[in-house]
Coordinates of C-alpha atoms (C1' of nucleotides) in Angstrom, one line a residue:
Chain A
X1203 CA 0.0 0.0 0.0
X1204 CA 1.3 3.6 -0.9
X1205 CA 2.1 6.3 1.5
X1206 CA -1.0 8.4 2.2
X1207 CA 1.1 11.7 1.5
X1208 CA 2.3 10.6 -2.2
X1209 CA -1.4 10.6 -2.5
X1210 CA -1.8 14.0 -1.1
X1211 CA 1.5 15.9 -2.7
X1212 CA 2.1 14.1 -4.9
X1213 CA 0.0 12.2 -6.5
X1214 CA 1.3 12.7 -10.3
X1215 CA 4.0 10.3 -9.8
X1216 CA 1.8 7.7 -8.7
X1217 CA -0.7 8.7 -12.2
X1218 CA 3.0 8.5 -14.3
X1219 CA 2.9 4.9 -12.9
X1220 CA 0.0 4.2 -13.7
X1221 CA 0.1 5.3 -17.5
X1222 CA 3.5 3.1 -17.4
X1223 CA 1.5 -0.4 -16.4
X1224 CA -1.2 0.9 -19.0
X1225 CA -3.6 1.0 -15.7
X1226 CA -6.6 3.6 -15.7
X1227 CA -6.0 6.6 -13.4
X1228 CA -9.3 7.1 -12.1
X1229 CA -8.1 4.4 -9.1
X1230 CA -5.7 7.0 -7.7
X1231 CA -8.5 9.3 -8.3
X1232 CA -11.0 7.8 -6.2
X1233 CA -8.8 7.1 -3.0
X1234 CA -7.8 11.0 -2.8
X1235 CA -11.7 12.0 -3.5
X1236 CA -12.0 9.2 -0.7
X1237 CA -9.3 10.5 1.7
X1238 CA -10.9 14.5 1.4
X1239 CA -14.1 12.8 2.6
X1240 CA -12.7 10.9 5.5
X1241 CA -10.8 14.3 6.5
X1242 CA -14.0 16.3 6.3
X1243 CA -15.9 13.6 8.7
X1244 CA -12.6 13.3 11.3
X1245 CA -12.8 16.8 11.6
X1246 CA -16.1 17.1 12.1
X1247 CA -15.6 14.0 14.5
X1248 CA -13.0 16.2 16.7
X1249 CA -15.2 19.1 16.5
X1250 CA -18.2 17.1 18.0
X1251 CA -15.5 15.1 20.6
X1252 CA -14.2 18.7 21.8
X1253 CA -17.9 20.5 22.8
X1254 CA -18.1 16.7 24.4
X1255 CA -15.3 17.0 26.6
X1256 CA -15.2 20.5 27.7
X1257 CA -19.3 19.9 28.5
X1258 CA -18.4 16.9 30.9
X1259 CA -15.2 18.6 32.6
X1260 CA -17.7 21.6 33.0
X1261 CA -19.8 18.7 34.5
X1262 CA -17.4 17.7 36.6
X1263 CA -16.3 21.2 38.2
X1264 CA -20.1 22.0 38.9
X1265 CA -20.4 18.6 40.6
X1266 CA -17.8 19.6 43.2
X1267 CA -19.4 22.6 44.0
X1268 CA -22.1 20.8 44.4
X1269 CA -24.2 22.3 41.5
X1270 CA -27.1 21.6 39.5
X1271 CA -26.0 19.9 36.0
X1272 CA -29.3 18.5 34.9
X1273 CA -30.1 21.3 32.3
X1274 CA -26.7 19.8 30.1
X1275 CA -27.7 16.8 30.1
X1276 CA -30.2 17.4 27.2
X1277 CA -28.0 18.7 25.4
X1278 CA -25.4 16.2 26.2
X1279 CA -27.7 13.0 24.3
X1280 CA -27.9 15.1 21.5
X1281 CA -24.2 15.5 21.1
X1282 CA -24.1 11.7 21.6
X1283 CA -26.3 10.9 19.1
X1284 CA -24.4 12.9 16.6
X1285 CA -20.8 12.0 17.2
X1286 CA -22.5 8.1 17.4
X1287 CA -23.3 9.0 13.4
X1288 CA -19.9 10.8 12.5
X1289 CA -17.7 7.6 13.8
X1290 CA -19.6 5.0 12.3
X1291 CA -19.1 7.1 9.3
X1292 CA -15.7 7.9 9.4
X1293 CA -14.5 4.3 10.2
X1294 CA -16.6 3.4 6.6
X1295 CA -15.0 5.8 4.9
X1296 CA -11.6 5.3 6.1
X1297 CA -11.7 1.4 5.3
X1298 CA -13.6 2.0 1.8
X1299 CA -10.3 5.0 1.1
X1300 CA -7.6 2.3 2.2
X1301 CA -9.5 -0.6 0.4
X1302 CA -9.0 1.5 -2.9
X1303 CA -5.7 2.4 -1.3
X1304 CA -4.5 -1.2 -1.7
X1305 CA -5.3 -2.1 -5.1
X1306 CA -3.1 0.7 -6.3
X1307 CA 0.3 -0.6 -7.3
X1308 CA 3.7 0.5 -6.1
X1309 CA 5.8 3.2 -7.9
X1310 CA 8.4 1.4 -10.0
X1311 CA 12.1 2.6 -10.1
X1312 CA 12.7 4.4 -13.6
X1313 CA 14.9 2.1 -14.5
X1314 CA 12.1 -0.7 -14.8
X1315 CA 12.2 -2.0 -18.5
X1316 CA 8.4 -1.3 -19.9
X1317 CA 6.7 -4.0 -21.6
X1318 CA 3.6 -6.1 -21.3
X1319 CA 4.5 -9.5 -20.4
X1320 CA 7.6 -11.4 -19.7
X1321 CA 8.6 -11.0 -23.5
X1322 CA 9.7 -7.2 -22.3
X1323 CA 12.1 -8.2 -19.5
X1324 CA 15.9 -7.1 -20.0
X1325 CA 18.5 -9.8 -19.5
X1326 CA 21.2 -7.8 -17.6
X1327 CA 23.9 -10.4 -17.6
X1328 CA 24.6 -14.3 -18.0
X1329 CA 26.9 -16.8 -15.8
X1330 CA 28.7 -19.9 -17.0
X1331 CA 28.9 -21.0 -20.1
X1332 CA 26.2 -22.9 -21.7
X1333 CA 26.4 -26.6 -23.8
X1334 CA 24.1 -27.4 -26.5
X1335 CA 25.2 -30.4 -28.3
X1336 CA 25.1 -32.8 -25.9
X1337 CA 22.1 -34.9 -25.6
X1338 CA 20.7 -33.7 -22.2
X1339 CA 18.2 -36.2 -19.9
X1340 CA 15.6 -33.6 -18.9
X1341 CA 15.6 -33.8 -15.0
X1342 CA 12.6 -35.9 -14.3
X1343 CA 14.2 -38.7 -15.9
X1344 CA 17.7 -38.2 -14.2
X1345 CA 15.6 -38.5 -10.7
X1346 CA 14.6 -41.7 -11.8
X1347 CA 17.6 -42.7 -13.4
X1348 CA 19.1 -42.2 -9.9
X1349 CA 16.1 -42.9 -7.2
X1350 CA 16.1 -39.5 -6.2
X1351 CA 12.2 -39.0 -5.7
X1352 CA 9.3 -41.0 -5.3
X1353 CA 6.2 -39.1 -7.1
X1354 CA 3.9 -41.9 -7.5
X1355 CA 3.0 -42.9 -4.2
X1356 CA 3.5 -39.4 -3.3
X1357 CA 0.7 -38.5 -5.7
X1358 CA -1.1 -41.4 -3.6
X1359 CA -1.0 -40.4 -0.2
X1360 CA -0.9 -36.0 -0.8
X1361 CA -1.9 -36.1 -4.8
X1362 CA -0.4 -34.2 -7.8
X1363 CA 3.3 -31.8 -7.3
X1364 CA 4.0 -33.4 -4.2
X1365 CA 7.0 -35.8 -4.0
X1366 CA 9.1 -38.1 -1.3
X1367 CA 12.5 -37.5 -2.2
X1368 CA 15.0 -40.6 -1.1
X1369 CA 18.3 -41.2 -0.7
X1370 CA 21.1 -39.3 -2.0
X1371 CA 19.0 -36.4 -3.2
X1372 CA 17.0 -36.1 0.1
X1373 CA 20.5 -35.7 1.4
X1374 CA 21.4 -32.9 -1.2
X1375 CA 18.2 -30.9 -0.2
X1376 CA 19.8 -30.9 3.0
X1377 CA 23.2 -29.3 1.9
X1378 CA 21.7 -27.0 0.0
X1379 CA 20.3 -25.6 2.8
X1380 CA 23.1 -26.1 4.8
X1381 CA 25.5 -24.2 2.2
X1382 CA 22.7 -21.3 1.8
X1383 CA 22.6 -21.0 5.0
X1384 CA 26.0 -20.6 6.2
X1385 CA 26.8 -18.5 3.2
X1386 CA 24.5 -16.1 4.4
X1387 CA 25.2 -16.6 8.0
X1388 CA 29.1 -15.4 6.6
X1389 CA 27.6 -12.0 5.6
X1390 CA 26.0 -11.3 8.6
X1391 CA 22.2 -12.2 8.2
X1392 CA 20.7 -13.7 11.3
X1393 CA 18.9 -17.3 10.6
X1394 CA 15.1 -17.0 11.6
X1395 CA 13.0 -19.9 11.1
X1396 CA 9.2 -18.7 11.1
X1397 CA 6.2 -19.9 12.5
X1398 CA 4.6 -22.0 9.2
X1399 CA 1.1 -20.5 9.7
X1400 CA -0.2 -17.5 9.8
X1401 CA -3.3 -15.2 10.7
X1402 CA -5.5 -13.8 7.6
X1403 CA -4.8 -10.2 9.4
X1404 CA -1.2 -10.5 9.8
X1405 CA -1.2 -11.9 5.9
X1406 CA -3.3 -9.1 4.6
X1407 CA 0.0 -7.1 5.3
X1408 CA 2.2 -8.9 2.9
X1409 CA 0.6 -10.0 -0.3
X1410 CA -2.3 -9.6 -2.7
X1411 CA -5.6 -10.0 -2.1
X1412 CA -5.9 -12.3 -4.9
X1413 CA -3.4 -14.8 -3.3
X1414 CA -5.2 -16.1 -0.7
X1415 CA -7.5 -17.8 -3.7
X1416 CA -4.3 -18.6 -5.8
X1417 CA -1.4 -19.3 -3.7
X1418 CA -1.9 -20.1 -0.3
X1419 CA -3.6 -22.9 1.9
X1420 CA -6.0 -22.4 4.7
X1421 CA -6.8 -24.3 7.7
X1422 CA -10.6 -23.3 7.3
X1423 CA -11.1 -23.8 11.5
X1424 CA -8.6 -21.8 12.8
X1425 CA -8.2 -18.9 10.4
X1426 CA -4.6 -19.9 9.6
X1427 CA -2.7 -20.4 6.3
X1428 CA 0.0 -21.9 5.3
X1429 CA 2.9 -19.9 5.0
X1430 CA 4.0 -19.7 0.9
X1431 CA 7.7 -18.2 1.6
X1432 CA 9.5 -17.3 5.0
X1433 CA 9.1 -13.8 3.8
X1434 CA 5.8 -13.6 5.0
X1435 CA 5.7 -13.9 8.3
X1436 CA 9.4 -12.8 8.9
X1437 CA 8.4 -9.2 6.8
X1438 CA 5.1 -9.7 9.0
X1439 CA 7.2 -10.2 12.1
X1440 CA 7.0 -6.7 13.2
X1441 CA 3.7 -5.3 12.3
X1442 CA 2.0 -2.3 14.4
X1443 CA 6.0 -1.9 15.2
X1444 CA 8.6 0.7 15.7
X1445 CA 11.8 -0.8 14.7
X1446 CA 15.2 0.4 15.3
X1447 CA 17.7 0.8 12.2
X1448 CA 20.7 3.2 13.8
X1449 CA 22.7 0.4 13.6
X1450 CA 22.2 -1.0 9.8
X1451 CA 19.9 -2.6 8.1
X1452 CA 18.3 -5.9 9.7
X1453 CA 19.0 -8.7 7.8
X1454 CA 17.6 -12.3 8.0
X1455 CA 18.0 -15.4 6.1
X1456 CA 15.1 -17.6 6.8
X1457 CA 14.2 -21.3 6.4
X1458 CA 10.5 -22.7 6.2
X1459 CA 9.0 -25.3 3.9
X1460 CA 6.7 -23.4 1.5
X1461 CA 3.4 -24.3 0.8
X1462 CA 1.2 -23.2 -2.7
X1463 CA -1.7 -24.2 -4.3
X1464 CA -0.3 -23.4 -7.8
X1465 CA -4.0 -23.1 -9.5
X1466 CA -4.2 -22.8 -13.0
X1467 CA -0.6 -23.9 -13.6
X1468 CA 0.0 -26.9 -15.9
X1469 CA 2.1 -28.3 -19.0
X1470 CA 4.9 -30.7 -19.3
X1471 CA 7.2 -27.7 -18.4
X1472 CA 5.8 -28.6 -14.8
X1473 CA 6.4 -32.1 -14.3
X1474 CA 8.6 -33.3 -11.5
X1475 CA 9.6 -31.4 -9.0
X1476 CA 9.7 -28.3 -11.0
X1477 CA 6.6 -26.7 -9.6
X1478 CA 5.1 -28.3 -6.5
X1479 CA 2.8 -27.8 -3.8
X1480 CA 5.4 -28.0 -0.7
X1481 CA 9.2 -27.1 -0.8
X1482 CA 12.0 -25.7 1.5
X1483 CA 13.3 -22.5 0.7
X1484 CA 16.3 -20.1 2.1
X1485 CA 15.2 -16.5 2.1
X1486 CA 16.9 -13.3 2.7
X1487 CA 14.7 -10.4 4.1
X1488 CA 16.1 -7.0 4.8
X1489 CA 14.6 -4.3 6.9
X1490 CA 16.4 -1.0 5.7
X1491 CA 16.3 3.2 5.7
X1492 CA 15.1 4.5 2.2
X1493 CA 17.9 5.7 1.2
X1494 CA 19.9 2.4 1.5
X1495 CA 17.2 0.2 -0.3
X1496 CA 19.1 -0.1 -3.7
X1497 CA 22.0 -0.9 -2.5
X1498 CA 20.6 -3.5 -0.6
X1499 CA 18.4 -5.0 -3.8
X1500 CA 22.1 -5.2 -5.0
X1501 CA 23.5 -7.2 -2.2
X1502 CA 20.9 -9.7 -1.8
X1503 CA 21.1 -10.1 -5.4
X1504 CA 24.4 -10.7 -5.4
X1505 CA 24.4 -12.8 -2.5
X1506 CA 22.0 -14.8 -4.7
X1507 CA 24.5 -14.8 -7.9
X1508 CA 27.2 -16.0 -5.6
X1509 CA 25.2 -19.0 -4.2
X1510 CA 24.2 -20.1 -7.9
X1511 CA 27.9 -19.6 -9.5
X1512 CA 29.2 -22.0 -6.5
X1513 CA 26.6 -24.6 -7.7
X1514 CA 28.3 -24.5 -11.3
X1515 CA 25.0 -24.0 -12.8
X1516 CA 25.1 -21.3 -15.9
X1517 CA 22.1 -18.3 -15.4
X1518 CA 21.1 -14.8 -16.7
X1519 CA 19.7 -12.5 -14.2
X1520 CA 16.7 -10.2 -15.9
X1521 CA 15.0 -7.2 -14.9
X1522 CA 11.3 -7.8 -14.5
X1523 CA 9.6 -5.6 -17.0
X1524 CA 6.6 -3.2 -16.2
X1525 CA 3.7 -5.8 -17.6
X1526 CA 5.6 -8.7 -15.4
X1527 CA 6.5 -6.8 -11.9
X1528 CA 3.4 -7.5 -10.0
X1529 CA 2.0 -5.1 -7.8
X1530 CA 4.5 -5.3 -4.7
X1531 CA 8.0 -4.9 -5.9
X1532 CA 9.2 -1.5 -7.1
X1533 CA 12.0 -3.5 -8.7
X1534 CA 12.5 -6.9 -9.6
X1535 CA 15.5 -9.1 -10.4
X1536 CA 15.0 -12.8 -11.2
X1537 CA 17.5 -15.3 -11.7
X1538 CA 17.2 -18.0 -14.5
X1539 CA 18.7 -21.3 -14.8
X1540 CA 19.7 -22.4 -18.1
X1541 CA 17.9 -25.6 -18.5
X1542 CA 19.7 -27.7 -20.8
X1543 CA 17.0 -30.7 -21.7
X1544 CA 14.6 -27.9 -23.1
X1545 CA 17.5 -25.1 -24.1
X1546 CA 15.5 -23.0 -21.9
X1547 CA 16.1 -20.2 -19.6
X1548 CA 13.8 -20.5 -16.2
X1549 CA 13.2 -19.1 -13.1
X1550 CA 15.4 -19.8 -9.6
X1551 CA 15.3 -16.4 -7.8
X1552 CA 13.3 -13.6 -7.5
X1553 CA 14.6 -10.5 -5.4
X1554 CA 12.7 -7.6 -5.1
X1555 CA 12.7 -3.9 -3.4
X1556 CA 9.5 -3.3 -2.0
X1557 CA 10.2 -0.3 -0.8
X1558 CA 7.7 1.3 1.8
X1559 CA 4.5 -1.0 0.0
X1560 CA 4.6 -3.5 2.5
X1561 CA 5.8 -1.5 5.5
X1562 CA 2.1 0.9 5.0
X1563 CA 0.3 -2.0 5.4
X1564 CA 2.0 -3.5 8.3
X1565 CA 2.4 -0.2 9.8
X1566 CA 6.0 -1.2 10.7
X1567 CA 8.0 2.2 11.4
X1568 CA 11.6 3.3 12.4
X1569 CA 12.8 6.0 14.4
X1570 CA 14.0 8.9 12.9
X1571 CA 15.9 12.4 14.5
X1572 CA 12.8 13.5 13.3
X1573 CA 10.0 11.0 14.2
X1574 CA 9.5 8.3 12.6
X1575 CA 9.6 6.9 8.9
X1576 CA 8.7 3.7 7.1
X1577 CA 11.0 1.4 6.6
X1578 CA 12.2 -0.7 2.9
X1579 CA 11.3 -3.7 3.2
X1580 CA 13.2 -6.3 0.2
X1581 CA 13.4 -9.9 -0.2
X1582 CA 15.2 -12.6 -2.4
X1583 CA 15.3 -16.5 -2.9
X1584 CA 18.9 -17.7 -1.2
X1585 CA 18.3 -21.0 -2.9
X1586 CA 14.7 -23.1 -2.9
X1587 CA 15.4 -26.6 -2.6
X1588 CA 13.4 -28.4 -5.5
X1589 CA 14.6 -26.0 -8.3
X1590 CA 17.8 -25.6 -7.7
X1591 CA 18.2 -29.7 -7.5
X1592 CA 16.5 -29.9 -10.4
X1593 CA 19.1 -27.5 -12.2
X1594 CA 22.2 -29.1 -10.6
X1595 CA 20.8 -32.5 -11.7
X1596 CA 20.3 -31.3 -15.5
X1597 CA 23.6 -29.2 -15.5
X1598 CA 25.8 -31.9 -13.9
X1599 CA 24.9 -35.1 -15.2
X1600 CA 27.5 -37.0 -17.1
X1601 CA 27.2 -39.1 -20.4
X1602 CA 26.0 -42.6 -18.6
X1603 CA 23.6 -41.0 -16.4
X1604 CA 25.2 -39.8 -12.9
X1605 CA 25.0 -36.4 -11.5
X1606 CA 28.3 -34.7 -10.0
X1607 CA 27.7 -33.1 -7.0
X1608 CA 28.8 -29.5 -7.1
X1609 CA 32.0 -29.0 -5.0
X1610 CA 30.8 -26.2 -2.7
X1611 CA 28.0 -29.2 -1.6
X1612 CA 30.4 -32.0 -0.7
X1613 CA 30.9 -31.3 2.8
X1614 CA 27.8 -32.0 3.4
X1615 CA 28.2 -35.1 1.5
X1616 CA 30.3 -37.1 3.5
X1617 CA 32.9 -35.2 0.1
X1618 CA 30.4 -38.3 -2.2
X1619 CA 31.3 -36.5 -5.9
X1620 CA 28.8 -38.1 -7.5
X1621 CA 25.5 -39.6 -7.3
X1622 CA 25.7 -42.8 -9.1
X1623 CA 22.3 -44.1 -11.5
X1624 CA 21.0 -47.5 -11.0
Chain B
rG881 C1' -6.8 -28.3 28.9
rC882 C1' -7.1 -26.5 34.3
rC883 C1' -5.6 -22.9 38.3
rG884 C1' -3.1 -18.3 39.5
rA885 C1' -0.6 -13.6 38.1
rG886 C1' -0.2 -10.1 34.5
rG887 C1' -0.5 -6.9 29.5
rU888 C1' 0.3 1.3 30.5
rC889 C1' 4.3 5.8 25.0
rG890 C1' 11.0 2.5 22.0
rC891 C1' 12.3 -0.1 27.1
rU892 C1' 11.2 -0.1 32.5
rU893 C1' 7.5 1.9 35.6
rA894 C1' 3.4 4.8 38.7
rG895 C1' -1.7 5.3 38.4
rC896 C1' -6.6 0.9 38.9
rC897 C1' -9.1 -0.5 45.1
rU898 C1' -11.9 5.2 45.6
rG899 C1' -13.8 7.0 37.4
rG900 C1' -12.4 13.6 36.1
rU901 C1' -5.6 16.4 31.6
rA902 C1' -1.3 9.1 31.8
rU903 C1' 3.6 9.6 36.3
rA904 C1' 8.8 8.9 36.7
rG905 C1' 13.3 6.7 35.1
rC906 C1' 16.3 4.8 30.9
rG907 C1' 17.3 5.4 25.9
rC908 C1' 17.1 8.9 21.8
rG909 C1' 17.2 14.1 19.7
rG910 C1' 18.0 19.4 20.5
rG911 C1' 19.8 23.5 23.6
rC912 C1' 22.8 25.7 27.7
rC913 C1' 27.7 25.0 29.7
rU914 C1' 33.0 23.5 27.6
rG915 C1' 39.1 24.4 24.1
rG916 C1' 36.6 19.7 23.2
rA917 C1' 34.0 16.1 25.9
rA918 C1' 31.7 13.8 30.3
rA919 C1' 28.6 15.3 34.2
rG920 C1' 24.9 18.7 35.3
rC921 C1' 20.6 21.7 33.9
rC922 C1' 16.5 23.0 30.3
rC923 C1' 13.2 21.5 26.2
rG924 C1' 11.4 17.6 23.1
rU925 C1' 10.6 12.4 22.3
rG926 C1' 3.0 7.4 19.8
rG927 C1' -0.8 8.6 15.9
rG928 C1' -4.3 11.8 13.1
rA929 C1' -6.8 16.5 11.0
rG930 C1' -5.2 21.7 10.1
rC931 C1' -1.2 26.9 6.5
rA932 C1' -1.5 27.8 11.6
rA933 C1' -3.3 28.8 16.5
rU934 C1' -5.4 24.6 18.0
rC935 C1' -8.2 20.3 18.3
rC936 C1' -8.8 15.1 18.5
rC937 C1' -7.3 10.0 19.4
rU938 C1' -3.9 6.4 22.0
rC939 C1' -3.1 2.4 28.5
rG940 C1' -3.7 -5.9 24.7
rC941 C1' -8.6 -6.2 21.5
rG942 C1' -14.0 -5.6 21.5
rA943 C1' -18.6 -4.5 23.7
rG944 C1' -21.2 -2.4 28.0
rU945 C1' -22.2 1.1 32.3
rU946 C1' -21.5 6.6 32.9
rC947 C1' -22.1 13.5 31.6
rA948 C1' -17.1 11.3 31.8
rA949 C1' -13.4 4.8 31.6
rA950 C1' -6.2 3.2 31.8
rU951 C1' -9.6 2.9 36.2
rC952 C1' -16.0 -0.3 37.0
rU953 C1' -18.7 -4.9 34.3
rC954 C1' -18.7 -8.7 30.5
rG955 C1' -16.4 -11.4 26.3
rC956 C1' -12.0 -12.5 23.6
rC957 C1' -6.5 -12.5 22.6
rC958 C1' -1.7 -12.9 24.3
rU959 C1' 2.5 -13.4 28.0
rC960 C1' 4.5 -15.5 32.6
rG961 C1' 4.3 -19.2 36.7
rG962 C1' 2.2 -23.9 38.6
rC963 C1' -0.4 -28.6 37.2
rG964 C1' -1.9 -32.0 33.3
rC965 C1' -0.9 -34.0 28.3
rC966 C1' 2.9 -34.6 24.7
rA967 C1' 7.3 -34.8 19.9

RNA sequence: GCCGAGGUCGCUUAGCCUGGUAUAGCGCGGGCCUGGAAAGCCCGUGGGAGCAAUCCCUCGCGAGUUCAAAUCUCGCCCUCGGCGCCA
């Protein structure tokens, strides 16, 4: 959600933004002819809650004197009625004004590349070097070449996109994490591991509306969902908050299992493990002043391009174009794998800045000389689990089936180099 | 799950019994003082509306009683301690 006073001061940036994503104006419109209504009734409110208070102090002063107060009193219920009318009408047009207020999108950076879809991104750079004689197993049959998941009786017990993975590759899962983990750790980010659920009202703070149909589960008798990335309930973490940022930005790596409902999505691009209904991811969430929220969209991108260059796995990084971005993110980065048994390009990472969206709606503030401010909030993919296994496996098997375990991974391997094939 | 105690401004805390402007300390910011600093002293330090003077809101959340609720009543949430159950 934006800023009230971008609204108020100005608002042309946020109808600029809205020409840019080819969205109709009149949105912005109606929140500020919303907002000038709710300002009208809170000061009418204030008005009515003054002649209210100084009435019953005068009240109270006449009662110690022992005074008659009875001819107030009249006018007293009147007063009550009226200020009875002005707050239930102020609270509806406050949450009308802010249910506009969320549907608007978040300023993009300049920089964002404009386009409609995903065909308008910008490839910014590419790692590694790609191969494209060879003949490549794609990396559902390399899992089954090497007993590395069990999706069958998965698919019995859960259903569809969800998967037992055995052995060896239950083990690499494990040192992925591990390796994410501690290379984040190295740079100073504090490991947080989440509560899995979380509250509707707490959620409302951290993503679109339209996920709670699309993306995440509820457990219908407890008003809890299933949490769809650690960034959720770590960014929701300090909601209704004042936060303190003199020493630096707060930086967390999380670790949670993630859980989606993936609706609508389908094709052979998605069969297995590819795009599931449960996997672990490591996050990074930062908590950061304004002026230090590039920077930091740098860094965990970086952090990210490190973590994917040590797995020996060529990728591009893009810049996520107008039409693509979403409504959160002011900026967004994604990291594709190269996937060699379809010569295609797919997605690993996503790091975005969300500046102050998410920070409005969580009402999550720091401390300023000056009061107190809302915070960046940004967040990027470390490393989740099922897609960057199934990029090592395509990228490192050899010519009679085996996958070689990338080095940085090894030490959590008992040093194994390779998973053999049966 | 049961019993008990509690939830007050960034943190700590007074006020609650007996309803009438939310107290003090710490931290933080600014000022005085100083060669500079510490200490000391003074001011400020949650949110909203307003150009401003000013006004309003805020004591876990929500209802109720009352002219008036941090304070009284009811419901809910959470934290801590004890008991029970349990990976």
């Amino acid at each position: 959600m934006l800023e009230m006073k971008v609204f108020r001061e100005s608002p042309e940036k946020i109808f600029e933004d809205l020409e840019k994503r080819n969205l109709p104006k009149d949105i912005a419109l109606t929140v500020i002819e919303l907002d000038n209504k709710w300002r009208k009734l809170i000061e009418e409110g204030n008005n009515l809650r003054a002649k209210r208070n100084s009435i019953s102090k005068n009240i109270g002063e006449l009662k110690k004197k022992g005074q008659d107060f009875s001819g107030v009193l009249k006018e007293m219920a009147i007063l009550k009625k009226q200020l009875n009318q002005n707050e239930t009408d102020t609270e509806i047009a406050l949450k009308l004004r802010d249910s506009k207020r969320m549907v608007v999108p978040n300023i993009l950076v300049n920089e964002v590349p404009v386009g409609d879809d995903e065909n308008g991104n910008a490839e910014i750079s590419t790692y590694g070097t790609i191969n494209r004689k060879k003949e490549w197993l794609s990396h559902q049959d390399i899992l089954e070449r090497i007993n590395g998941a069990d999706l069958k009786r998965a698919s019995k017990i859960a259903g569809r996109r969800f998967y037992f993975l055995t052995g060896d590759l239950a083990r690499l899962e494990l040192a992925l994490v591990n390796f994410a983990v501690e290379t984040l750790c190295e740079k100073g980010y504090s490991l947080t591991t989440p509560p899995f659920l979380m509250n509707r009202e707490a959620y409302e703070g951290v993503v679109d509306l339209s996920d709670f149909e699309e993306v995440m589960y509820k457990i219908d008798e407890h008003d809890l969902y299933l949490i769809a990335t650690s960034e959720h309930p770590i960014t929701a973490r300090f909601k209704n908050e004042i936060i303190e940022l003199k020493e630096g930005p707060l930086k967390y790596a999380g670790i949670s299992t993630n859980f989606r409902k993936e609706v609508g999505a389908h094709g052979i691009s998605d069969r297995g493990i590819w795009r599931v209904h449960q996997f672990t991811k490591v996050e990074q969430v930062i908590f950061c002043k304004p002026e230090d929220s590039e920077k930091m969209h740098e860094e965990i991108l970086n952090n990210a391009i490190h973590i994917f260059e040590r797995l020996e796995i060529p990728f591009r990084v893009i810049d996520i174009c107008t039409g693509d971005i979403g409504t959160v993110a002011a900026r967004k980065y994604d990291i594709e794998a190269w996937m060699p048994s379809t010569n295609k390009w797919k997605e690993v990472v996503s790091a975005s800045n969300c500046k102050s969206y998410q920070s409005v709606r969580l009402n999550m503030r720091y401390r300023t000389n000056e009061g107190t401010n809302f915070p960046h909030t940004l967040n990027s993919t470390a490393v989740a689990t099922t897609r960057a296994l199934a990029a090592i496996l395509e990228n490192h098997q050899t010519e009679d089936g085996d996958v070689i375990i990338p080095k940085a991974l090894r030490k959590w391997m008992g040093n194994q180099e390779t998973i053999k094939s049966k």
